[in-house]
Amino acid sequence: MAVTLNEPRTKDSPVVRRGAGKNWEKWGWVYMRASGLVLVVMIFGHLYVNLYAGDGVSALDFAFVAGKWASPFWQWYDLVLLWLSLIHGANGMRTLINDYSISPIGTGLKKLLSPHFIMKSALLGATVVLLILGTLVIFTFDPCPVSSNPELLPSFCPAAS
Amino acid sequence: MSLKSTQLPTPTPSKSRTLRPTSLLNGRISLPKRPAGTVYRGREGMWSWVLHRITGVGIFFFLLVHILDTALVRVSPEAYNAVINTYKNPIMGLGELALVAAIGFHGLNGLRIILIDFWSVGTRNHRLMFWIVIALWIVLMLGFAPRHLMHVFGAQ
Ligand code: HEM
């Protein structure tokens, strides 16, 4: 097969890329590293307070969580942890789907029904639903719900016994 | 005489860990014992990647469940405590140990990946950094495991 070579020093023809210059893949790469740095510190703090300090796991119950989320500090701490870690994990799982499943060549229904597309949609769906759920739980949470067993409530609740 | 690449003997993996492109055998120069480019396979670089991937996936699926069980605080104190109490047994206690072990490795090795990417001599020292990660991970686990197991198995 004959191959035509360009004259030496001819300029490369301009590369036309999809997404017109926005390198999303690069920002994903940057995000994995930036969020990773913050996550090491925050996950260490999370595990230290919930699993190590005091009586460790045996102290976990509703009153423990309510005691923490009565303070805006822990509400925001857990919110940042939720968003950073879930998006980091989901983006990592996206890498695995890209690595192990072949992306469909077709379009339309052929694309919609391919395992690759279904897995990516399920991943995106689960991530979005859990981000919304977690955020709502943190900020609509009531540490002293009326009509529940007073013995299970944190000690600062008026109804607590 | 010229040799075509297809006539070369199939490379057999050598026992020794050091790569030697050529060696003297009976005074004659022999061909490489294994192909170049296998410094990665089966060594620190590969295993750190395998472990990073497996721990990452494990933590991700744990996180999905963890967000759901924590969401039960919004249902009722009874619902949350009921589910958390089913976690308070030795099997889940060992699971928590495995979880901390996985996060500990993933986090420390993540820092190693970042150093490889951004530190000018990171790539050159990636193997040493892998063993430093393992050492720090062992220290972390020695600090966590005894205390956690005491909480799980009842002693205070
Ligand atoms: C403790 C702090 C953490 C650090 C420092 C960290 C760091 C990293 C880094 C640097 C990568 C490599 C990304 C790449 O190669 O482009 C990565 C991948 C990944 N991380 Fe994390 N991470 C942390 C926590 C987490 C958590 C909490 C999860 C789960 C929710 C997670 C899940 C993943 C997954 C699934 C991958 C993809 C693995 C692969 O491509 O082989 N990581 N992490």
CSV table of C-alpha atoms and ligand atoms in Angstrom, one decimal:
chain,number,residue,atom,x,y,z
A,1,MET,CA,0.0,0.0,0.0
A,2,ALA,CA,1.3,3.4,-0.9
A,3,VAL,CA,1.5,6.0,1.7
A,4,THR,CA,1.9,9.7,0.9
A,5,LEU,CA,4.1,11.5,3.3
A,6,ASN,CA,3.8,15.3,3.7
A,7,GLU,CA,6.7,17.5,2.9
A,8,PRO,CA,9.0,18.0,5.8
A,9,ARG,CA,7.8,20.8,8.1
A,10,THR,CA,4.3,21.1,6.8
A,11,LYS,CA,2.0,22.3,9.5
A,12,ASP,CA,-0.3,19.6,11.0
A,13,SER,CA,-3.9,19.9,9.8
A,14,PRO,CA,-6.0,21.4,12.6
A,15,VAL,CA,-7.5,18.7,14.8
A,16,VAL,CA,-11.3,18.8,15.0
A,17,ARG,CA,-12.4,17.4,18.4
A,18,ARG,CA,-15.9,16.8,19.8
A,19,GLY,CA,-16.8,19.2,22.6
A,20,ALA,CA,-14.9,22.1,21.0
A,21,GLY,CA,-11.9,22.5,23.2
A,22,LYS,CA,-13.4,21.6,26.6
A,23,ASN,CA,-11.2,18.7,27.9
A,24,TRP,CA,-13.7,17.1,30.3
A,25,GLU,CA,-11.5,14.0,30.7
A,26,LYS,CA,-8.7,16.2,32.0
A,27,TRP,CA,-10.9,17.8,34.6
A,28,GLY,CA,-12.1,14.4,35.7
A,29,TRP,CA,-8.5,13.5,36.2
A,30,VAL,CA,-7.8,16.7,38.2
A,31,TYR,CA,-10.9,16.1,40.3
A,32,MET,CA,-9.8,12.6,41.3
A,33,ARG,CA,-6.6,14.0,42.7
A,34,ALA,CA,-8.0,17.2,44.2
A,35,SER,CA,-10.9,15.4,45.9
A,36,GLY,CA,-8.5,12.6,47.0
A,37,LEU,CA,-6.3,15.1,48.9
A,38,VAL,CA,-9.3,16.5,50.8
A,39,LEU,CA,-10.9,13.0,51.3
A,40,VAL,CA,-7.8,11.5,53.0
A,41,VAL,CA,-8.1,14.2,55.7
A,42,MET,CA,-11.9,14.2,56.0
A,43,ILE,CA,-12.3,10.4,55.9
A,44,PHE,CA,-9.7,10.1,58.6
A,45,GLY,CA,-11.6,12.6,60.8
A,46,HIS,CA,-14.9,10.8,60.0
A,47,LEU,CA,-13.6,7.4,61.0
A,48,TYR,CA,-11.8,8.7,64.0
A,49,VAL,CA,-14.9,10.4,65.5
A,50,ASN,CA,-17.4,7.7,64.6
A,51,LEU,CA,-15.4,4.4,64.9
A,52,TYR,CA,-12.4,5.1,67.1
A,53,ALA,CA,-12.9,7.8,69.7
A,54,GLY,CA,-15.0,7.0,72.8
A,55,ASP,CA,-16.6,3.6,72.7
A,56,GLY,CA,-16.1,3.2,68.9
A,57,VAL,CA,-18.8,1.3,67.0
A,58,SER,CA,-20.6,0.2,70.1
A,59,ALA,CA,-21.6,3.8,70.8
A,60,LEU,CA,-23.4,4.3,67.4
A,61,ASP,CA,-27.1,4.9,67.6
A,62,PHE,CA,-29.7,7.6,66.7
A,63,ALA,CA,-28.8,9.7,69.7
A,64,PHE,CA,-25.1,9.8,68.6
A,65,VAL,CA,-26.0,10.9,65.0
A,66,ALA,CA,-28.6,13.4,66.3
A,67,GLY,CA,-25.9,14.8,68.7
A,68,LYS,CA,-23.6,15.4,65.8
A,69,TRP,CA,-26.1,16.9,63.4
A,70,ALA,CA,-27.5,19.3,66.0
A,71,SER,CA,-24.4,21.3,65.1
A,72,PRO,CA,-24.0,23.0,61.7
A,73,PHE,CA,-20.3,22.1,61.7
A,74,TRP,CA,-21.0,18.4,61.4
A,75,GLN,CA,-23.9,18.9,59.0
A,76,TRP,CA,-21.6,20.8,56.6
A,77,TYR,CA,-18.7,18.3,57.2
A,78,ASP,CA,-20.9,15.4,56.3
A,79,LEU,CA,-22.4,17.2,53.3
A,80,VAL,CA,-19.0,18.0,51.8
A,81,LEU,CA,-17.9,14.4,52.5
A,82,LEU,CA,-21.0,13.0,50.8
A,83,TRP,CA,-20.5,15.1,47.6
A,84,LEU,CA,-16.8,14.7,47.3
A,85,SER,CA,-16.6,11.0,48.0
A,86,LEU,CA,-19.7,9.9,46.0
A,87,ILE,CA,-18.6,11.9,42.9
A,88,HIS,CA,-15.0,10.6,43.3
A,89,GLY,CA,-16.3,7.0,43.6
A,90,ALA,CA,-18.7,7.4,40.7
A,91,ASN,CA,-16.1,8.9,38.4
A,92,GLY,CA,-13.8,6.0,39.3
A,93,MET,CA,-16.5,3.5,38.5
A,94,ARG,CA,-17.0,5.3,35.2
A,95,THR,CA,-13.4,4.6,34.4
A,96,LEU,CA,-14.0,0.9,35.1
A,97,ILE,CA,-17.0,0.8,32.9
A,98,ASN,CA,-15.0,2.4,30.1
A,99,ASP,CA,-12.2,-0.1,30.7
A,100,TYR,CA,-14.2,-3.3,30.8
A,101,SER,CA,-17.2,-2.8,28.6
A,102,ILE,CA,-17.2,-1.9,24.9
A,103,SER,CA,-19.0,1.2,24.0
A,104,PRO,CA,-21.7,0.7,21.4
A,105,ILE,CA,-21.0,1.6,17.8
A,106,GLY,CA,-24.7,2.1,16.8
A,107,THR,CA,-27.0,5.0,17.7
A,108,GLY,CA,-30.6,5.2,18.8
A,109,LEU,CA,-32.2,2.1,20.3
A,110,LYS,CA,-29.0,0.0,19.7
A,111,LYS,CA,-27.1,2.4,21.8
A,112,LEU,CA,-29.8,2.7,24.5
A,113,LEU,CA,-30.0,-1.1,25.0
A,114,SER,CA,-26.2,-1.7,25.1
A,115,PRO,CA,-24.8,-2.9,28.5
A,116,HIS,CA,-22.3,0.0,28.4
A,117,PHE,CA,-25.0,2.6,28.2
A,118,ILE,CA,-27.2,0.8,30.7
A,119,MET,CA,-24.4,0.6,33.3
A,120,LYS,CA,-23.5,4.3,32.8
A,121,SER,CA,-27.1,5.3,33.2
A,122,ALA,CA,-27.6,3.2,36.3
A,123,LEU,CA,-24.4,4.7,37.8
A,124,LEU,CA,-25.5,8.3,37.0
A,125,GLY,CA,-29.0,7.6,38.3
A,126,ALA,CA,-27.8,6.0,41.6
A,127,THR,CA,-25.3,8.8,42.1
A,128,VAL,CA,-27.8,11.7,41.5
A,129,VAL,CA,-30.5,10.0,43.7
A,130,LEU,CA,-28.1,9.4,46.6
A,131,LEU,CA,-26.7,12.9,46.4
A,132,ILE,CA,-30.2,14.4,46.6
A,133,LEU,CA,-31.3,11.9,49.3
A,134,GLY,CA,-28.3,12.5,51.5
A,135,THR,CA,-28.4,16.3,51.2
A,136,LEU,CA,-32.1,16.3,52.1
A,137,VAL,CA,-31.6,14.0,55.1
A,138,ILE,CA,-28.8,16.1,56.5
A,139,PHE,CA,-30.7,19.4,56.3
A,140,THR,CA,-34.3,18.3,57.0
A,141,PHE,CA,-33.2,16.2,60.0
A,142,ASP,CA,-34.9,16.7,63.3
A,143,PRO,CA,-32.8,15.5,66.3
A,144,CYS,CA,-35.9,15.5,68.6
A,145,PRO,CA,-38.8,14.0,66.7
A,146,VAL,CA,-42.0,14.0,68.7
A,147,SER,CA,-44.0,10.8,69.0
A,148,SER,CA,-40.9,8.6,69.3
A,149,ASN,CA,-39.6,6.7,72.2
A,150,PRO,CA,-38.0,9.4,74.5
A,151,GLU,CA,-35.3,6.9,75.6
A,152,LEU,CA,-33.8,6.8,72.1
A,153,LEU,CA,-33.4,10.6,71.9
A,154,PRO,CA,-30.2,12.6,72.6
A,155,SER,CA,-30.1,14.0,76.2
A,156,PHE,CA,-30.6,17.6,75.1
A,157,CYS,CA,-34.1,17.0,73.7
A,158,PRO,CA,-36.9,18.3,76.0
A,159,ALA,CA,-38.7,14.9,75.8
A,160,ALA,CA,-35.6,12.9,76.5
A,161,SER,CA,-35.6,10.9,79.7
B,1,MET,CA,23.3,-13.9,8.8
B,2,SER,CA,20.3,-11.9,9.6
B,3,LEU,CA,17.5,-13.0,11.9
B,4,LYS,CA,13.9,-12.1,11.4
B,5,SER,CA,11.9,-11.3,14.6
B,6,THR,CA,9.6,-14.3,13.8
B,7,GLN,CA,12.5,-16.6,14.1
B,8,LEU,CA,13.5,-15.6,17.6
B,9,PRO,CA,12.9,-18.3,20.2
B,10,THR,CA,9.8,-17.7,22.4
B,11,PRO,CA,10.9,-15.8,25.4
B,12,THR,CA,10.7,-17.7,28.7
B,13,PRO,CA,10.4,-15.8,31.9
B,14,SER,CA,13.7,-15.7,33.7
B,15,LYS,CA,14.0,-16.7,37.4
B,16,SER,CA,16.2,-13.8,38.3
B,17,ARG,CA,14.5,-10.4,39.0
B,18,THR,CA,17.1,-8.3,37.3
B,19,LEU,CA,16.7,-7.6,33.6
B,20,ARG,CA,19.7,-8.5,31.5
B,21,PRO,CA,19.3,-7.8,27.9
B,22,THR,CA,22.1,-10.1,26.9
B,23,SER,CA,24.2,-12.6,28.8
B,24,LEU,CA,27.2,-14.7,28.1
B,25,LEU,CA,26.5,-18.4,27.8
B,26,ASN,CA,29.3,-20.8,27.0
B,27,GLY,CA,31.2,-17.8,25.8
B,28,ARG,CA,28.5,-17.0,23.2
B,29,ILE,CA,26.1,-14.1,23.3
B,30,SER,CA,22.6,-15.3,23.9
B,31,LEU,CA,19.4,-13.6,23.1
B,32,PRO,CA,17.3,-11.8,25.8
B,33,LYS,CA,15.7,-14.2,28.2
B,34,ARG,CA,12.5,-12.3,28.4
B,35,PRO,CA,11.0,-9.4,26.4
B,36,ALA,CA,11.7,-5.9,27.4
B,37,GLY,CA,8.8,-4.1,29.1
B,38,THR,CA,7.9,-6.6,31.8
B,39,VAL,CA,9.3,-4.5,34.6
B,40,TYR,CA,5.7,-3.6,35.3
B,41,ARG,CA,3.9,-6.9,35.2
B,42,GLY,CA,3.8,-8.8,38.5
B,43,ARG,CA,5.6,-6.1,40.4
B,44,GLU,CA,4.9,-3.2,42.7
B,45,GLY,CA,3.4,-1.1,39.9
B,46,MET,CA,0.9,-3.7,38.9
B,47,TRP,CA,-0.1,-4.8,42.3
B,48,SER,CA,-0.6,-1.3,43.6
B,49,TRP,CA,-2.9,-0.7,40.7
B,50,VAL,CA,-4.8,-3.9,41.2
B,51,LEU,CA,-5.3,-3.2,45.0
B,52,HIS,CA,-6.2,0.4,44.3
B,53,ARG,CA,-8.9,-0.6,41.9
B,54,ILE,CA,-10.4,-3.4,44.0
B,55,THR,CA,-10.4,-1.3,47.2
B,56,GLY,CA,-12.0,1.6,45.2
B,57,VAL,CA,-14.8,-0.5,43.9
B,58,GLY,CA,-15.4,-2.1,47.4
B,59,ILE,CA,-15.5,1.3,49.1
B,60,PHE,CA,-17.9,2.6,46.4
B,61,PHE,CA,-20.5,-0.1,47.0
B,62,PHE,CA,-20.1,0.3,50.7
B,63,LEU,CA,-20.8,4.0,50.3
B,64,LEU,CA,-24.1,3.3,48.5
B,65,VAL,CA,-25.3,1.2,51.4
B,66,HIS,CA,-23.9,3.6,54.0
B,67,ILE,CA,-25.9,6.6,52.6
B,68,LEU,CA,-29.1,4.5,52.6
B,69,ASP,CA,-28.7,3.2,56.1
B,70,THR,CA,-27.8,6.7,57.5
B,71,ALA,CA,-30.9,8.0,55.7
B,72,LEU,CA,-33.0,6.0,58.2
B,73,VAL,CA,-32.4,8.7,60.8
B,74,ARG,CA,-34.9,10.7,58.8
B,75,VAL,CA,-37.5,7.8,59.1
B,76,SER,CA,-37.4,7.3,62.9
B,77,PRO,CA,-35.0,6.7,65.8
B,78,GLU,CA,-36.4,3.2,66.0
B,79,ALA,CA,-35.8,2.3,62.4
B,80,TYR,CA,-32.2,3.6,62.5
B,81,ASN,CA,-31.3,1.8,65.7
B,82,ALA,CA,-32.9,-1.4,64.5
B,83,VAL,CA,-30.7,-1.5,61.5
B,84,ILE,CA,-27.5,-0.3,63.3
B,85,ASN,CA,-28.0,-3.0,65.9
B,86,THR,CA,-28.0,-5.7,63.2
B,87,TYR,CA,-24.5,-4.4,62.4
B,88,LYS,CA,-23.3,-4.9,66.0
B,89,ASN,CA,-22.0,-8.5,65.7
B,90,PRO,CA,-18.5,-10.0,65.1
B,91,ILE,CA,-19.0,-10.6,61.4
B,92,MET,CA,-19.9,-7.0,60.7
B,93,GLY,CA,-17.1,-6.0,63.1
B,94,LEU,CA,-14.6,-7.8,61.0
B,95,GLY,CA,-16.2,-6.2,57.9
B,96,GLU,CA,-15.6,-2.8,59.4
B,97,LEU,CA,-12.0,-3.8,59.9
B,98,ALA,CA,-11.7,-4.8,56.3
B,99,LEU,CA,-13.4,-1.5,55.3
B,100,VAL,CA,-10.9,0.6,57.2
B,101,ALA,CA,-8.1,-1.6,55.8
B,102,ALA,CA,-9.4,-0.9,52.2
B,103,ILE,CA,-9.8,2.8,52.7
B,104,GLY,CA,-6.4,3.1,54.5
B,105,PHE,CA,-4.7,1.5,51.5
B,106,HIS,CA,-6.7,3.3,48.9
B,107,GLY,CA,-6.1,6.7,50.6
B,108,LEU,CA,-2.4,6.2,51.1
B,109,ASN,CA,-1.8,4.8,47.7
B,110,GLY,CA,-3.9,7.6,46.3
B,111,LEU,CA,-1.3,10.0,47.8
B,112,ARG,CA,1.4,7.9,46.1
B,113,ILE,CA,-0.4,8.3,42.7
B,114,ILE,CA,-0.6,12.0,43.2
B,115,LEU,CA,3.1,12.2,44.0
B,116,ILE,CA,4.0,10.1,40.9
B,117,ASP,CA,1.9,12.6,38.8
B,118,PHE,CA,3.2,15.8,40.2
B,119,TRP,CA,6.5,15.3,42.0
B,120,SER,CA,9.5,15.6,39.6
B,121,VAL,CA,11.1,12.4,40.9
B,122,GLY,CA,7.9,10.6,41.8
B,123,THR,CA,8.0,8.2,38.9
B,124,ARG,CA,11.6,7.2,39.6
B,125,ASN,CA,10.7,6.4,43.3
B,126,HIS,CA,7.3,4.8,42.8
B,127,ARG,CA,8.5,1.4,44.0
B,128,LEU,CA,10.0,2.8,47.2
B,129,MET,CA,6.9,4.8,47.7
B,130,PHE,CA,4.8,1.6,47.4
B,131,TRP,CA,6.7,0.0,50.3
B,132,ILE,CA,6.3,3.2,52.3
B,133,VAL,CA,2.6,3.1,51.7
B,134,ILE,CA,2.6,-0.5,52.9
B,135,ALA,CA,4.6,0.4,56.0
B,136,LEU,CA,2.3,3.4,56.9
B,137,TRP,CA,-0.7,1.1,56.3
B,138,ILE,CA,0.6,-1.5,58.7
B,139,VAL,CA,1.1,1.3,61.4
B,140,LEU,CA,-2.4,2.5,60.8
B,141,MET,CA,-3.9,-1.0,61.1
B,142,LEU,CA,-1.8,-1.7,64.3
B,143,GLY,CA,-3.3,1.5,65.8
B,144,PHE,CA,-6.9,0.7,64.7
B,145,ALA,CA,-7.4,-3.1,64.8
B,146,PRO,CA,-6.8,-3.9,68.5
B,147,ARG,CA,-9.0,-1.1,69.8
B,148,HIS,CA,-11.8,-1.8,67.2
B,149,LEU,CA,-11.7,-5.5,68.0
B,150,MET,CA,-12.0,-4.8,71.7
B,151,HIS,CA,-15.2,-2.7,71.0
B,152,VAL,CA,-16.5,-5.5,68.8
B,153,PHE,CA,-15.8,-8.4,71.1
B,154,GLY,CA,-17.1,-6.7,74.2
B,155,ALA,CA,-14.0,-5.7,76.3
B,156,GLN,CA,-13.8,-2.0,77.0
C,1,HEM,C1,-9.2,8.3,51.2
C,1,HEM,C2,-9.0,9.2,50.2
C,1,HEM,C3,-8.9,8.9,48.8
C,1,HEM,C4,-7.9,9.2,48.0
C,1,HEM,C5,-6.6,9.9,48.3
C,1,HEM,C6,-8.2,8.7,46.7
C,1,HEM,C7,-7.4,8.8,45.5
C,1,HEM,C8,-7.6,8.3,44.3
C,1,HEM,C9,-6.8,8.5,43.1
C,1,HEM,C10,-5.6,9.4,43.1
C,1,HEM,C11,-7.4,7.7,42.1
C,1,HEM,C12,-6.8,7.5,40.7
C,1,HEM,C13,-7.6,8.2,39.7
C,1,HEM,C14,-6.9,8.0,38.3
C,1,HEM,O1,-6.1,7.1,38.2
C,1,HEM,O2,-7.2,8.8,37.5
C,1,HEM,C15,-8.5,7.1,42.7
C,1,HEM,C16,-9.4,6.2,42.0
C,1,HEM,C17,-10.5,5.6,42.5
C,1,HEM,N1,-11.1,5.9,43.7
C,1,HEM,FE1,-10.3,7.0,45.2
C,1,HEM,N2,-9.4,8.1,46.7
C,1,HEM,C18,-9.9,8.2,48.0
C,1,HEM,C19,-11.2,7.8,48.4
C,1,HEM,C20,-12.1,7.0,47.7
C,1,HEM,C21,-13.4,6.7,48.1
C,1,HEM,C22,-14.1,7.1,49.4
C,1,HEM,C23,-14.0,5.9,47.1
C,1,HEM,C24,-15.4,5.3,47.0
C,1,HEM,C25,-16.4,6.0,47.1
C,1,HEM,C26,-13.0,5.8,46.0
C,1,HEM,C27,-13.2,5.2,44.8
C,1,HEM,C28,-12.3,5.2,43.8
C,1,HEM,C29,-12.5,4.4,42.5
C,1,HEM,C30,-13.6,3.5,42.2
C,1,HEM,C31,-11.4,4.7,41.7
C,1,HEM,C32,-11.1,4.2,40.3
C,1,HEM,C33,-10.0,3.1,40.4
C,1,HEM,C34,-9.4,2.8,39.1
C,1,HEM,O3,-9.5,3.6,38.1
C,1,HEM,O4,-8.7,1.8,39.0
C,1,HEM,N3,-11.9,6.5,46.4
C,1,HEM,N4,-8.7,7.4,44.0
